[in-house]
């Protein structure tokens, strides 16, 4: 995000690889599950973290499924019109839910620190 903003300020052109963060999903997966397990072992409330993770997973896999079904993933279909709208919304939701996971992760770490 930082480099996107810096590039936009310097060049005046908005350039952002929307799918690059999706390639880092395994880190989201590992971190969320790890914090949830520790929280559950300490009997801390982690429902919000798990719910955010569920929504994040649904958004990213939903976008991938849509791309496969419509032919976007294979390049058979052009990313215009309704396809562009659906994919943009899916990826934007994924970003939103990922930010929610980050905030819930900080809250969970704070709870863990107090419990230990």
C-alpha positions as a Python dict, from the first residue, in 0.01 Angstrom:
ca = {
    (1, 'X'): (0, 0, 0),
    (2, 'X'): (285, 236, 85),
    (3, 'X'): (448, 200, -258),
    (4, 'X'): (112, 243, -429),
    (5, 'X'): (56, 574, -254),
    (6, 'X'): (415, 685, -316),
    (7, 'X'): (386, 597, -684),
    (8, 'X'): (56, 780, -715),
    (9, 'X'): (202, 1093, -552),
    (10, 'X'): (514, 1086, -768),
    (11, 'X'): (360, 992, -1104),
    (12, 'X'): (-6, 1079, -1064),
    (13, 'X'): (-101, 728, -1181),
    (14, 'X'): (-272, 475, -955),
    (15, 'X'): (-84, 145, -982),
    (16, 'X'): (-169, -140, -751),
    (17, 'X'): (-135, -512, -796),
    (18, 'X'): (-462, -620, -635),
    (19, 'X'): (-372, -988, -642),
    (20, 'X'): (-26, -959, -484),
    (21, 'X'): (-165, -959, -126),
    (22, 'X'): (-369, -1268, -211),
    (23, 'X'): (-43, -1449, -281),
    (24, 'X'): (47, -1389, 84),
    (25, 'X'): (-270, -1563, 206),
    (26, 'X'): (-69, -1847, 362),
    (27, 'X'): (77, -1600, 612),
    (28, 'X'): (-275, -1482, 699),
    (29, 'X'): (-377, -1844, 739),
    (30, 'X'): (-84, -1936, 963),
    (31, 'X'): (-107, -1626, 1179),
    (32, 'X'): (-483, -1643, 1228),
    (33, 'X'): (-487, -2010, 1312),
    (34, 'X'): (-187, -1974, 1543),
    (35, 'X'): (-341, -1688, 1739),
    (36, 'X'): (-679, -1859, 1753),
    (37, 'X'): (-526, -2181, 1888),
    (38, 'X'): (-330, -1994, 2156),
    (39, 'X'): (-640, -1793, 2244),
    (40, 'X'): (-853, -2104, 2270),
    (41, 'X'): (-592, -2280, 2486),
    (42, 'X'): (-598, -1981, 2722),
    (43, 'X'): (-980, -1976, 2707),
    (44, 'X'): (-987, -1628, 2554),
    (45, 'X'): (-1263, -1503, 2323),
    (46, 'X'): (-1142, -1535, 1962),
    (47, 'X'): (-1479, -1545, 1784),
    (48, 'X'): (-1423, -1213, 1606),
    (49, 'X'): (-1082, -1325, 1480),
    (50, 'X'): (-1222, -1654, 1351),
    (51, 'X'): (-1522, -1481, 1190),
    (52, 'X'): (-1296, -1227, 1016),
    (53, 'X'): (-1077, -1515, 895),
    (54, 'X'): (-1383, -1701, 764),
    (55, 'X'): (-1501, -1395, 571),
    (56, 'X'): (-1149, -1329, 439),
    (57, 'X'): (-1120, -1687, 319),
    (58, 'X'): (-1465, -1676, 158),
    (59, 'X'): (-1383, -1353, -27),
    (60, 'X'): (-1053, -1474, -170),
    (61, 'X'): (-1172, -1822, -262),
    (62, 'X'): (-1496, -1677, -399),
    (63, 'X'): (-1298, -1450, -628),
    (64, 'X'): (-1081, -1740, -740),
    (65, 'X'): (-1382, -1963, -804),
    (66, 'X'): (-1553, -1688, -1004),
    (67, 'X'): (-1239, -1639, -1211),
    (68, 'X'): (-1220, -2012, -1286),
    (69, 'X'): (-1591, -2049, -1367),
    (70, 'X'): (-1608, -1748, -1599),
    (71, 'X'): (-1280, -1815, -1778),
    (72, 'X'): (-1104, -1508, -1639),
    (73, 'X'): (-832, -1724, -1484),
    (74, 'X'): (-753, -1890, -1817),
    (75, 'X'): (-763, -1565, -2014),
    (76, 'X'): (-1067, -1678, -2216),
    (77, 'X'): (-1280, -1393, -2083),
    (78, 'X'): (-1184, -1028, -2075),
    (79, 'X'): (-1187, -847, -1740),
    (80, 'X'): (-1448, -585, -1827),
    (81, 'X'): (-1802, -494, -1731),
    (82, 'X'): (-1967, -710, -1469),
    (83, 'X'): (-1659, -931, -1437),
    (84, 'X'): (-1446, -632, -1342),
    (85, 'X'): (-1706, -514, -1090),
    (86, 'X'): (-1744, -856, -924),
    (87, 'X'): (-1369, -917, -907),
    (88, 'X'): (-1300, -566, -776),
    (89, 'X'): (-1563, -602, -504),
    (90, 'X'): (-1432, -945, -406),
    (91, 'X'): (-1074, -827, -380),
    (92, 'X'): (-1176, -508, -196),
    (93, 'X'): (-1373, -717, 53),
    (94, 'X'): (-1073, -945, 93),
    (95, 'X'): (-857, -642, 175),
    (96, 'X'): (-1116, -515, 424),
    (97, 'X'): (-1146, -852, 599),
    (98, 'X'): (-768, -888, 605),
    (99, 'X'): (-739, -552, 779),
    (100, 'X'): (-1004, -669, 1024),
    (101, 'X'): (-791, -978, 1093),
    (102, 'X'): (-492, -753, 1163),
    (103, 'X'): (-690, -547, 1414),
    (104, 'X'): (-833, -857, 1582),
    (105, 'X'): (-485, -1009, 1592),
    (106, 'X'): (-353, -710, 1785),
    (107, 'X'): (-648, -734, 2023),
    (108, 'X'): (-589, -1108, 2069),
    (109, 'X'): (-217, -1056, 2136),
    (110, 'X'): (-309, -795, 2398),
    (111, 'X'): (-547, -1044, 2561),
    (112, 'X'): (-280, -1314, 2554),
    (113, 'X'): (-29, -1082, 2721),
    (114, 'X'): (-277, -1003, 2999),
    (115, 'X'): (-357, -1371, 3047),
    (116, 'X'): (5, -1481, 3070),
}
